Coordinates of C-alpha atoms in Angstrom, one line a residue:
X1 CA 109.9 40.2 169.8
X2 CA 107.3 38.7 172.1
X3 CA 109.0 36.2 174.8
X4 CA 107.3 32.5 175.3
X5 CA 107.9 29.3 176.9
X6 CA 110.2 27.8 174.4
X7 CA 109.2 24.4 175.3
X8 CA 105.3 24.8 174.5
X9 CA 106.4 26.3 171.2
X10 CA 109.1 24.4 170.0
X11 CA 106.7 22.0 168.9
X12 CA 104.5 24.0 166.5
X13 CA 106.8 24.4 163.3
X14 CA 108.6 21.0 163.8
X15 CA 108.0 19.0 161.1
X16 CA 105.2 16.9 160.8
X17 CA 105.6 16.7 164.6
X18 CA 102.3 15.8 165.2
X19 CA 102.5 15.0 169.2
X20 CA 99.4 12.7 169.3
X21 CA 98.5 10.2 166.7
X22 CA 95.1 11.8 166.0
X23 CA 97.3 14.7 164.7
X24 CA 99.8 12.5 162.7
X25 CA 97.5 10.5 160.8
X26 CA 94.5 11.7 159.1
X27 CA 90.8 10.5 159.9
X28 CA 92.0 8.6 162.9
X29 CA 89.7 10.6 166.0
X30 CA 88.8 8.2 168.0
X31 CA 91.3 4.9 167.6
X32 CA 88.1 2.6 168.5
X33 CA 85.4 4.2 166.6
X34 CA 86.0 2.0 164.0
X35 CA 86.5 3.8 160.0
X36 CA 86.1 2.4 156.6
X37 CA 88.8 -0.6 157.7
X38 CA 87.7 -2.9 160.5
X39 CA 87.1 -2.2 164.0
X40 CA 89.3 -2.5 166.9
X41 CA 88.4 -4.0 170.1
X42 CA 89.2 -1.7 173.1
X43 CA 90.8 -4.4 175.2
X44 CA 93.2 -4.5 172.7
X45 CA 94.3 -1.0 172.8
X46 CA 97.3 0.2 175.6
X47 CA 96.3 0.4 179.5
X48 CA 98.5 2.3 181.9
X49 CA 100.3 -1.0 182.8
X50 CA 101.6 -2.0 179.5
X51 CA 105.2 -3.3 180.2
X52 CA 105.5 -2.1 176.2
X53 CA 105.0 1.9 177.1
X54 CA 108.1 3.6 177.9
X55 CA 106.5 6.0 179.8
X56 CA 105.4 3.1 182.4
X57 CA 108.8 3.1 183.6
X58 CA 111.5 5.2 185.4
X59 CA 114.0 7.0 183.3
X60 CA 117.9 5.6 183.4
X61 CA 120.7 6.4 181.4
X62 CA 120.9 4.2 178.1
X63 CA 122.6 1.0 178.4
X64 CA 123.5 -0.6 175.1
X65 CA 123.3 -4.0 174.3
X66 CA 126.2 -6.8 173.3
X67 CA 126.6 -8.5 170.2
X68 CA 125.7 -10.2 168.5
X69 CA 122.4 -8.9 166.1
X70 CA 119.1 -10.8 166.3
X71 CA 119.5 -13.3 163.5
X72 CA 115.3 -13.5 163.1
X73 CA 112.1 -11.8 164.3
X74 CA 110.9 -14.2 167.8
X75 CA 107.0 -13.0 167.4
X76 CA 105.4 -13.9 170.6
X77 CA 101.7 -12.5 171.6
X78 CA 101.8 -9.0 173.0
X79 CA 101.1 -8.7 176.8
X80 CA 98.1 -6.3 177.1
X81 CA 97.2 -6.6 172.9
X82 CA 95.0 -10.0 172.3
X83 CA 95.3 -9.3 168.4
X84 CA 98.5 -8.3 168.0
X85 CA 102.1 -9.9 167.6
X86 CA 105.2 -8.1 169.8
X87 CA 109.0 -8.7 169.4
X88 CA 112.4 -6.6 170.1
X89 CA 115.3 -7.8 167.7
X90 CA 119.0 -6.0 168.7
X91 CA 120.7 -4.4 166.0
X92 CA 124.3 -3.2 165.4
X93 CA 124.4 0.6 167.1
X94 CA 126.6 1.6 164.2
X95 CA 125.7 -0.5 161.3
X96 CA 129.7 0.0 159.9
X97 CA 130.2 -2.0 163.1
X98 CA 127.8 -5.0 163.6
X99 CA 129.1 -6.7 166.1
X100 CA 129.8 -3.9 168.5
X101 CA 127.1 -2.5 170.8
X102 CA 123.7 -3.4 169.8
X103 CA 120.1 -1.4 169.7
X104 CA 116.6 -2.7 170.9
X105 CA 114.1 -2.5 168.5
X106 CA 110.6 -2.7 169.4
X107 CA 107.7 -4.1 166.5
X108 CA 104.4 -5.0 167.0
X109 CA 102.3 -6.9 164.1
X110 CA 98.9 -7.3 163.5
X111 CA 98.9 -10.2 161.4
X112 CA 96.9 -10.5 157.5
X113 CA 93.0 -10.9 158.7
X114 CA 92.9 -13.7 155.3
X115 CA 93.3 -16.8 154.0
X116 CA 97.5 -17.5 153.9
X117 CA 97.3 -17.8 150.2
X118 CA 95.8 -14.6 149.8
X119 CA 98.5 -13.3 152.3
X120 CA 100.7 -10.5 150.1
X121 CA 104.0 -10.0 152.8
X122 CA 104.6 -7.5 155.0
X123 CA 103.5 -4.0 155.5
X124 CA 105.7 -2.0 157.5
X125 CA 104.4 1.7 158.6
X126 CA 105.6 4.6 160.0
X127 CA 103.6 7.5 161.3
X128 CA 105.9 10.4 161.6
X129 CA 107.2 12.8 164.0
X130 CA 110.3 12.3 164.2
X131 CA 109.7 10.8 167.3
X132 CA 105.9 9.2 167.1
X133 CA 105.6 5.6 167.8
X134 CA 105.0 3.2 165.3
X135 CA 103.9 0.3 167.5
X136 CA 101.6 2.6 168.7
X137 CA 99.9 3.1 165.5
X138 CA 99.5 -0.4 164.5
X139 CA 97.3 -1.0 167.6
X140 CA 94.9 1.6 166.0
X141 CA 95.0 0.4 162.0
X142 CA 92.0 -1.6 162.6
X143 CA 90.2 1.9 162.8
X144 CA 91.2 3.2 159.3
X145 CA 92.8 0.9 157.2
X146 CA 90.8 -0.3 154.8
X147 CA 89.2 -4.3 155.1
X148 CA 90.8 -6.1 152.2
X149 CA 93.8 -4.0 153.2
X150 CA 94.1 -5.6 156.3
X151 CA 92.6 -9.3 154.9
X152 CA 96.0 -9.1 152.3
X153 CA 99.3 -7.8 155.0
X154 CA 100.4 -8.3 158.2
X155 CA 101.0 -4.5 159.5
X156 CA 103.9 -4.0 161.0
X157 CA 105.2 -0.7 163.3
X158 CA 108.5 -0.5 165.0
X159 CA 109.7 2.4 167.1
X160 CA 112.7 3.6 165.3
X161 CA 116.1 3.6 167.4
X162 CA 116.0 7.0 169.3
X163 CA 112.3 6.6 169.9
X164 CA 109.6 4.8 172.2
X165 CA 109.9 1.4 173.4
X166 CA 113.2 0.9 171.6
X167 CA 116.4 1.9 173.3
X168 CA 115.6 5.5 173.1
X169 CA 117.4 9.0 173.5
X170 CA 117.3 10.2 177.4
X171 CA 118.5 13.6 178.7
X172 CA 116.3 13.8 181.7
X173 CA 115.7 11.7 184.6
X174 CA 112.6 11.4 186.6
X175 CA 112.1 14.6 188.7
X176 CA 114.6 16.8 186.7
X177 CA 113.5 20.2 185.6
X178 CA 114.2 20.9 181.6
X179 CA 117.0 23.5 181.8
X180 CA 116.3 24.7 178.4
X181 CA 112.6 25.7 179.4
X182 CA 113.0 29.8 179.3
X183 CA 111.6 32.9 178.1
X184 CA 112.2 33.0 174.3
X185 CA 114.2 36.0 174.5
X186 CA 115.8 36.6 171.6
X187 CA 116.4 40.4 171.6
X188 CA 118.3 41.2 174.7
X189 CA 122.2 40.0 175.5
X190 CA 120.4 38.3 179.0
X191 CA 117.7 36.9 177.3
X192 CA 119.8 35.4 174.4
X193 CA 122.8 34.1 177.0
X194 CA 119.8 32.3 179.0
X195 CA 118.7 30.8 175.8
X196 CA 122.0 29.5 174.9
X197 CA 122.9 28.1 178.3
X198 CA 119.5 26.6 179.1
X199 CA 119.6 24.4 175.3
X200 CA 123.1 24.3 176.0
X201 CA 123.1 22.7 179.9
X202 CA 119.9 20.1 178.3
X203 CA 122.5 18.9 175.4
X204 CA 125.1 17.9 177.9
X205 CA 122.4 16.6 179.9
X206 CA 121.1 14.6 176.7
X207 CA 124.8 13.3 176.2
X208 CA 126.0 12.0 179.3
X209 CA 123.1 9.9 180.1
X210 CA 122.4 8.9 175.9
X211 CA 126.3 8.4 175.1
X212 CA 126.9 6.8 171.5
X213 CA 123.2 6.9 170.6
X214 CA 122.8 10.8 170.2
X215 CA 125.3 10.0 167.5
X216 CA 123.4 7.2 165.8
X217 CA 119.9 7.8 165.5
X218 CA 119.7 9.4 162.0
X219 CA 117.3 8.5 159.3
X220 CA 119.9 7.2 157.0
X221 CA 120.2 4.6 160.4
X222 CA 117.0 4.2 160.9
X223 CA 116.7 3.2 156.7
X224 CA 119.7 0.8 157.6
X225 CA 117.9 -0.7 160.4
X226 CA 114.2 -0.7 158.5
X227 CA 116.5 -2.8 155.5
X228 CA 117.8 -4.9 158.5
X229 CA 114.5 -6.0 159.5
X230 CA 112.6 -6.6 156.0
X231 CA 116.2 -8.9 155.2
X232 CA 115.0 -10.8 158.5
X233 CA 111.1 -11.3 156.9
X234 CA 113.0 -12.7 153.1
X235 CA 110.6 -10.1 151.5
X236 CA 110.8 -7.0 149.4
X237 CA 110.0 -3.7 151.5
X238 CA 105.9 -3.0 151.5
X239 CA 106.0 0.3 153.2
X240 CA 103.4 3.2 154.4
X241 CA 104.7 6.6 155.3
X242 CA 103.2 9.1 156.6
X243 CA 105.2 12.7 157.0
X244 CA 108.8 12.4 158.4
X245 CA 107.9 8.6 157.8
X246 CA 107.8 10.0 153.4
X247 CA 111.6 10.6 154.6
X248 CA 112.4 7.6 155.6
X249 CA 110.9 5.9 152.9
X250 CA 112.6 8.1 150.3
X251 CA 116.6 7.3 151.6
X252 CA 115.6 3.6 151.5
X253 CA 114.1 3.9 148.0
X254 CA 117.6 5.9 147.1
X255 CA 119.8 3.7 149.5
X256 CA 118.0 0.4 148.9
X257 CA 116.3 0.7 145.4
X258 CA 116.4 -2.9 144.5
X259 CA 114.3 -4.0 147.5
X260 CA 111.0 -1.7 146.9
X261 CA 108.4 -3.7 146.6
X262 CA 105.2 -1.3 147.1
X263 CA 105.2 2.2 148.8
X264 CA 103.6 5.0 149.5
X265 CA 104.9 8.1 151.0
X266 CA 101.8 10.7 152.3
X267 CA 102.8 14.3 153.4
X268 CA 105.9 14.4 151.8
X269 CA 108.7 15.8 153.0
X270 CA 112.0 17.4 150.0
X271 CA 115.2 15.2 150.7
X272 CA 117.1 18.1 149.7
X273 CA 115.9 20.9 151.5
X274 CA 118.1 22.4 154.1
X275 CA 116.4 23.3 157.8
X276 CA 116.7 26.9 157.3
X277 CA 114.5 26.5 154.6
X278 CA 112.4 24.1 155.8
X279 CA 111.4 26.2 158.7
X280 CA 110.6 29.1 156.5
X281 CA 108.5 26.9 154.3
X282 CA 106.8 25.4 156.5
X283 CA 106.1 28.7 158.9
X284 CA 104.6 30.5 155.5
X285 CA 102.4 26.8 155.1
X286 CA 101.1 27.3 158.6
X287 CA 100.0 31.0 157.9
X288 CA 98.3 29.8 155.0
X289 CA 96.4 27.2 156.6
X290 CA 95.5 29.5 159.4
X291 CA 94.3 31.9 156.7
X292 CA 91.8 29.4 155.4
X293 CA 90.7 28.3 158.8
X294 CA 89.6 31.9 159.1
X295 CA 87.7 31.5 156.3
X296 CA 85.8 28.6 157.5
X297 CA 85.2 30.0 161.5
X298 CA 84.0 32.9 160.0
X299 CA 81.1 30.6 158.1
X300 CA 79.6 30.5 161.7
X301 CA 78.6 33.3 163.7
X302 CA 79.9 32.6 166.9
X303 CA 83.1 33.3 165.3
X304 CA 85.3 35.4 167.2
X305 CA 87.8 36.1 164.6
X306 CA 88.2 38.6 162.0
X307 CA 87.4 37.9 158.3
X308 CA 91.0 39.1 157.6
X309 CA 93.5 37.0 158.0
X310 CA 95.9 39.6 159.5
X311 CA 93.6 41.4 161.4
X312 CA 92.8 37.7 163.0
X313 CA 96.3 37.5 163.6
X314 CA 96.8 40.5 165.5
X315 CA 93.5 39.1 167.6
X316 CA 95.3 35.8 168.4
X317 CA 98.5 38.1 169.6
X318 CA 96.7 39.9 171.5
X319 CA 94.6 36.7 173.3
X320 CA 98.4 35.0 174.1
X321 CA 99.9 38.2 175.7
X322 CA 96.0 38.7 178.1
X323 CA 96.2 34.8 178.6
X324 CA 99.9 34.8 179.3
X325 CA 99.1 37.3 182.3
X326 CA 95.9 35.7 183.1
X327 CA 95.2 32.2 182.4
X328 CA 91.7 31.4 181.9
X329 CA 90.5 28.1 183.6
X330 CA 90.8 24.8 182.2
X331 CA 89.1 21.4 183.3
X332 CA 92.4 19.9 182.0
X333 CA 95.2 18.3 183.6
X334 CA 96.9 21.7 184.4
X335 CA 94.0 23.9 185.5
X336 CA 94.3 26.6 182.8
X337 CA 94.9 27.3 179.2
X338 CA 97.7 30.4 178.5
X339 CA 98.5 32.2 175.7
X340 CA 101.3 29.8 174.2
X341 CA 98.8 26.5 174.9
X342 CA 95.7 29.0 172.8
X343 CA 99.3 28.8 170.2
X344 CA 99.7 25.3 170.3
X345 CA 96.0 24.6 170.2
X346 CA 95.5 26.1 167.3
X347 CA 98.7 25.1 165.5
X348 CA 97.4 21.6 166.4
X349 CA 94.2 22.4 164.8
X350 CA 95.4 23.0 161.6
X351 CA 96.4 19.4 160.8
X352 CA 92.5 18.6 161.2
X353 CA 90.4 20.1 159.4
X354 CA 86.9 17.8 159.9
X355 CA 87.3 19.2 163.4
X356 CA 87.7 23.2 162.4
X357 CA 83.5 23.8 163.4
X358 CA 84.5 22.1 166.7
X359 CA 87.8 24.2 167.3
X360 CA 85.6 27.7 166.6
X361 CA 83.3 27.0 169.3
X362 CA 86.1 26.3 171.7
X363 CA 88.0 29.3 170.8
X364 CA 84.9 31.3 171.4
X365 CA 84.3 29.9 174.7
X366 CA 87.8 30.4 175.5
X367 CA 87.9 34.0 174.6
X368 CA 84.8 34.7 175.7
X369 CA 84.2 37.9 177.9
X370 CA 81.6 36.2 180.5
X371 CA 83.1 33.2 181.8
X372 CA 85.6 31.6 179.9
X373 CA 86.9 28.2 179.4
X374 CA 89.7 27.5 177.7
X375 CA 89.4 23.6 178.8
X376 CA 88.3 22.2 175.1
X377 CA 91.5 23.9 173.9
X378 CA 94.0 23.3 176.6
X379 CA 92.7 19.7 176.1
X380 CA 93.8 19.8 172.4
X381 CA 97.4 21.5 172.9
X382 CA 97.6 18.9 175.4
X383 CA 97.7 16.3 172.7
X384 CA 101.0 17.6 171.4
X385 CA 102.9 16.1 174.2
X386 CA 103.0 12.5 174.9
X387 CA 103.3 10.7 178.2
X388 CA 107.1 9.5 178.4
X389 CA 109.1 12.0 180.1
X390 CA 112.0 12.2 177.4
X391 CA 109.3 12.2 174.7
X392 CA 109.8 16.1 173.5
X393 CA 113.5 15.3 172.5
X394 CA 113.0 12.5 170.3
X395 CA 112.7 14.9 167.5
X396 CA 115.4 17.2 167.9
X397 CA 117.9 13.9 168.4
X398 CA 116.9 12.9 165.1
X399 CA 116.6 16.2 163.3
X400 CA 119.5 17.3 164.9
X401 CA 121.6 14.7 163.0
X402 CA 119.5 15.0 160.1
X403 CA 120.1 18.2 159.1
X404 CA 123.4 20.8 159.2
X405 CA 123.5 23.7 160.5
X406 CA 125.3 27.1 161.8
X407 CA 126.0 28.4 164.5
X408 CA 123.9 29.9 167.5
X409 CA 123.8 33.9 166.2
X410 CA 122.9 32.4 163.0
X411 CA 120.1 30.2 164.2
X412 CA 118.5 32.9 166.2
X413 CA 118.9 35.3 163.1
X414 CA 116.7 33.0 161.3
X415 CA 114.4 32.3 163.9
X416 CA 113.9 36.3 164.2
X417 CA 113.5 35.8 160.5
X418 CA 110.5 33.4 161.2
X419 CA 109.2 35.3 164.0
X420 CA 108.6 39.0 161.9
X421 CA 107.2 36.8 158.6
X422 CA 104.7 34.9 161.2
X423 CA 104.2 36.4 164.6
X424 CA 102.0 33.6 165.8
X425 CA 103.8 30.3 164.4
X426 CA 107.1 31.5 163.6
X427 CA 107.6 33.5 167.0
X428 CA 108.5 29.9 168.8
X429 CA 110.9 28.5 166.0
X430 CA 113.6 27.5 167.9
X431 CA 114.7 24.1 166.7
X432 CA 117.3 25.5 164.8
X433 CA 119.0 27.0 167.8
X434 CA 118.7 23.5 169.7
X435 CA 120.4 21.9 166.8
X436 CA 123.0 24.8 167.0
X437 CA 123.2 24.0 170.8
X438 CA 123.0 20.1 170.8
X439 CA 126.3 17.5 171.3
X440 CA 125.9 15.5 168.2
X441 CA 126.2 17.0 164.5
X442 CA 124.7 15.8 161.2
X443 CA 127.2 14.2 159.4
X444 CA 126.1 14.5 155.8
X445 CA 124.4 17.1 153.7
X446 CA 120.6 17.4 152.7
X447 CA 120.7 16.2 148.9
X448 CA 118.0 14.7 146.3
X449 CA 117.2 11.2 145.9
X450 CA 116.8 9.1 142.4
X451 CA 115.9 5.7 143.7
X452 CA 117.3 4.5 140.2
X453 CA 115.7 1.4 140.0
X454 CA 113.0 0.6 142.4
X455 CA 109.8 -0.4 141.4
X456 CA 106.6 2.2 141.2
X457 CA 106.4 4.5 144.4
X458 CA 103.2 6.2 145.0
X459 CA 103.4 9.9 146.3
X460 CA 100.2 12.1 147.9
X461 CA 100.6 15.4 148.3
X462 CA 97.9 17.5 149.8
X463 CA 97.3 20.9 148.5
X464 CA 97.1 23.0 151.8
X465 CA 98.8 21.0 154.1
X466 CA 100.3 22.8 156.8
X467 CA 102.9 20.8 158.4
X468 CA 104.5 19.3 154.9
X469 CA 104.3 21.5 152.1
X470 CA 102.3 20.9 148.9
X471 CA 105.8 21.3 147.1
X472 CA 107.6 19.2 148.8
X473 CA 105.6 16.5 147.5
X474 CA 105.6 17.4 144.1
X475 CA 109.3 18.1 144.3
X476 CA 110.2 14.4 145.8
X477 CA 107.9 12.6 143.0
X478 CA 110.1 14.5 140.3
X479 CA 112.8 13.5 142.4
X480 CA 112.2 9.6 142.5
X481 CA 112.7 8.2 139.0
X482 CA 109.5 6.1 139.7
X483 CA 107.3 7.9 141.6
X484 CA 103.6 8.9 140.7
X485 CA 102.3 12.0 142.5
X486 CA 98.6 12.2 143.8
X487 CA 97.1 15.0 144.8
X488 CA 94.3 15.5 147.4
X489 CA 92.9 19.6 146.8
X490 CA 92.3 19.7 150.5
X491 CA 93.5 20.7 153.9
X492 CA 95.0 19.1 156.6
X493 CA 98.1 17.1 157.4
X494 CA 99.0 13.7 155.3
X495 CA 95.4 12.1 153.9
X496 CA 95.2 8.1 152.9
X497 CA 93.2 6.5 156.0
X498 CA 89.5 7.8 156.3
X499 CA 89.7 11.8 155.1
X500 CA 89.0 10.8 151.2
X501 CA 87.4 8.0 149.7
X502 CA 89.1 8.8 146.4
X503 CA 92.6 8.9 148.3
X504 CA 91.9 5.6 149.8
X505 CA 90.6 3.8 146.8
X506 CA 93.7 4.7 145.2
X507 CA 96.1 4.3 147.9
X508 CA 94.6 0.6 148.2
X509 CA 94.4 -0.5 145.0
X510 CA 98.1 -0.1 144.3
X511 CA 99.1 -1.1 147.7
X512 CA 97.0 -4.7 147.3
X513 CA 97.1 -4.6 143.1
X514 CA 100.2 -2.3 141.9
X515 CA 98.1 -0.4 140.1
X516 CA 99.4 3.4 140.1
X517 CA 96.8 6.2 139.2
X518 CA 97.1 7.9 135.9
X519 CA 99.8 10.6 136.1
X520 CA 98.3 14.1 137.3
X521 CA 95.5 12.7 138.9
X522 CA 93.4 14.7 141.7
X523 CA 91.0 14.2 144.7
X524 CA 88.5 16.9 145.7
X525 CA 88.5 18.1 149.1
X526 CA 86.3 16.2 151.1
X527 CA 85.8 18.8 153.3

């Protein structure tokens, strides 16, 4: 088994992890280039001095607030947003226990565009990860949510407890190395006793400056706190997921099936799968997709890939082991793109595929025998990493509690498991073996939803996604009593927000009217 910086790859099977919002949410390139929705004024968006961005300030342990809960939502205009609506509101960190030690939730609102009669409530989104930002996301709706859309709701995001701007999971402080960042070596006793201890030492790091929060920032508290907040607006729940968000959405429709008022879960993730499984599904998902982005590079002929998938495959393994032992030069932050970064690059890729004519031409110039310059790419790996310092864990504190599972020999048999069935995007599958390694355990099994009861939920499944699989979506709409699936026959990661016109016609009409498409109903690629 090749070795690799488990860090870098950790990243590239998580689910929907999509470490830059152009990743997580479809069509969204360029947050101010405006879409089919209205546009958003630049001075609106965040500046490296907005008191709102965690990453703006120096890490310290987490310090949990005392009772009691906030008791309504004190909207006040955001600091560096002129358009937008900010407020925190503390909620119980153990909801069995409200008035014991509280959470900070951050929200941000950008309220209805409309007349107030024409206002239709509250539309609270959530763009994935687990660990993306939602505040973050409602500063950039005005670039691809549709007009009447955004005439008809105030949007709001929060940061879900764990996450972002809200009291959020820590393990490192500023200036601390990650201990767990090693050579993946998973076939020698050294290399595997290195692996345990480094994910082991960052776990005990992760506890003693998190505490009681590792233990309370599941989904199913998250869903407590999302019910929390729509109690505090007096309306039923109007919600937009996209990927891990589809989870969230799906426990509140099972938890909470009474308060549904209209949602709609895009890139859905199966309830009821387990993580050994979900890995394996969504490594096989990523092969696919890299499969069909073969097919399009090799529609131009600057195309330095093979037209078989496997044979291209073999070329990318050979590219990270050269690029691993010489880096080629970069104009990004770093200086140079390696062989892991060419990984992550091109896992990133996959999510977009209006970009794939663009991603050719930089992998040609960064494989290139005369002068090479892997800046383009090094540039687009770089999005999978935000700017806070604690940002990479966010996901594994959540998924961690999420999901059960074994112990470390059997987490690095599946990850070798991975690694043989997908040398290039299963080889770095380790977030099994941090859940094996990390302090706080899931508490409950993964098992299917009904939502018995809720009103009409609106699924979209896209056919070749590679992050969420097809299957997953069709297996939650059978899963949710109410649920409608639509399809988009295209690739990439989640759709409604610029990719498709069909998706968005049909995503907005029942989102403003109620109006559900016709069961089995499709959208063509648009690309």
């Amino acid at each position: 088994m090749r070795t690799s910086s488990s860090r870098v790859l950790a990243a590239i099977v998580a689910l929907g992890v999509c470490l830059g919002l152009t990743a997580c949410v479809p069509g969204l390139i360029d947050p101010f280039a405006g879409g089919n929705g209205s546009s958003t004024d630049p001075s609106d968006a965040d500046d490296t001095t907005d008191p709102d961005d965690p990453s703006d300030a120096a890490e310290a342990p987490v310090v949990l607030d005392p009772g009691p809960s906030s008791t309504a939502i004190d909207w006040r205009p955001c600091d560096h947003h002129a358009r937008f609506d900010c407020a925190e509101v503390l909620l119980p960190l153990d909801h069995a226990d409200p008035g014991g030690d509280q959470v900070r939730i951050a929200l941000r609102r950008l309220p209805a565009g409309g007349p107030e009669e024409e206002r239709l409530g509250t539309l609270w989104i959530n763009p994935g990860g687990p660990g993306e930002s939602g505040i973050d996301l409602v500063t950039m709706v005005g670039s691809f949510f549709g007009d009447d859309l955004l005439e008809r709701y105030d949007v709001v995001g929060f940061d879900p407890r764990g996450v972002g701007a809200s009291t959020h999971v820590v393990c490192l402080l500023d200036g601390e190395d990650d201990p767990s960042w090693v050579d993946l070596d998973l076939d020698t006793p050294k290399g595997l006793a290195r692996v345990e201890s480094g994910f082991t030492a960052l776990g005990e790091l992760c506890r003693e400056r998190s505490g009681a929060l590792l233990d309370h920032v599941s989904t199913a508290d998250t869903v407590a706190d999302l019910e929390a907040l729509r109690a505090l607006t007096g309306e039923q729940l109007n919600y937009l997921g996209y990927s891990y968000g589809t989870l969230i959405g799906a426990v509140y429709a099972d938890t909470y099936p009474e308060r549904v008022g209209r949602m709609v879960l895009d890139g859905a993730i199966d309830p009821s799968v387990g993580y050994t499984d979900l890995q394996a599904q969504q490594t096989w998902t990523f092969q696919r997709a890299f499969a069909r982005f073969v097919t399009t590079c090799r529609e131009d002929a600057d195309c330095p890939l093979d037209a078989d998938p496997r044979a291209a495959e073999t070329q990318v393994l050979d590219w990270i082991d050269e690029l691993d032992v010489s880096p080629v030069p970069s104009d990004a932050e770093d200086g140079e793109l390696t062989g892991q970064e060419l990984v992550a690059a091109l896992a990133s890729a996959l999510y977009a595929p209006w970009d794939w004519d663009v991603v050719v031409e930089d992998l040609a110039d960064a494989v290139a025998d005369s002068d090479p310059d892997g800046s383009a790419l090094d540039e687009l790996q770089g999005e999978w990493y935000g700017g806070a310092l604690n940002y990479p864990f966010w996901f594994s504190a959540i998924d961690c509690v999420d999901y059960p599972v074994g112990t470390f020999d059997e987490a690095v048999t599946h990850a070798r498991e991975l690694a043989a069935g997908s040398p290039v995007f299963g080889a770095g599958s380790i977030a099994e073996i941090q859940c094996a390694t990390w302090p706080a355990k899931a508490r409950d099994e993964r098992v299917p939803v009904s939502g018995t009861g809720a009103a009409p939920i609106l699924v979209v499944g896209t056919l070749f996604d590679p992050a969420t699989p097809y299957a997953w979506a069709v297996s939650l709409s059978r899963q949710l009593e109410s649920a409608t699936l639509l399809t988009y026959e295209g690739d990439g990661h989640a759709v409604y927000g610029g990719v498709s016109w069909c998706v968005d016609g049909f995503v907005e009409d029942y989102l403003i009217d109620g109006a559900v498409p016709p069961p089995g109903m499709s959208c063509p690629s648009a690309f």
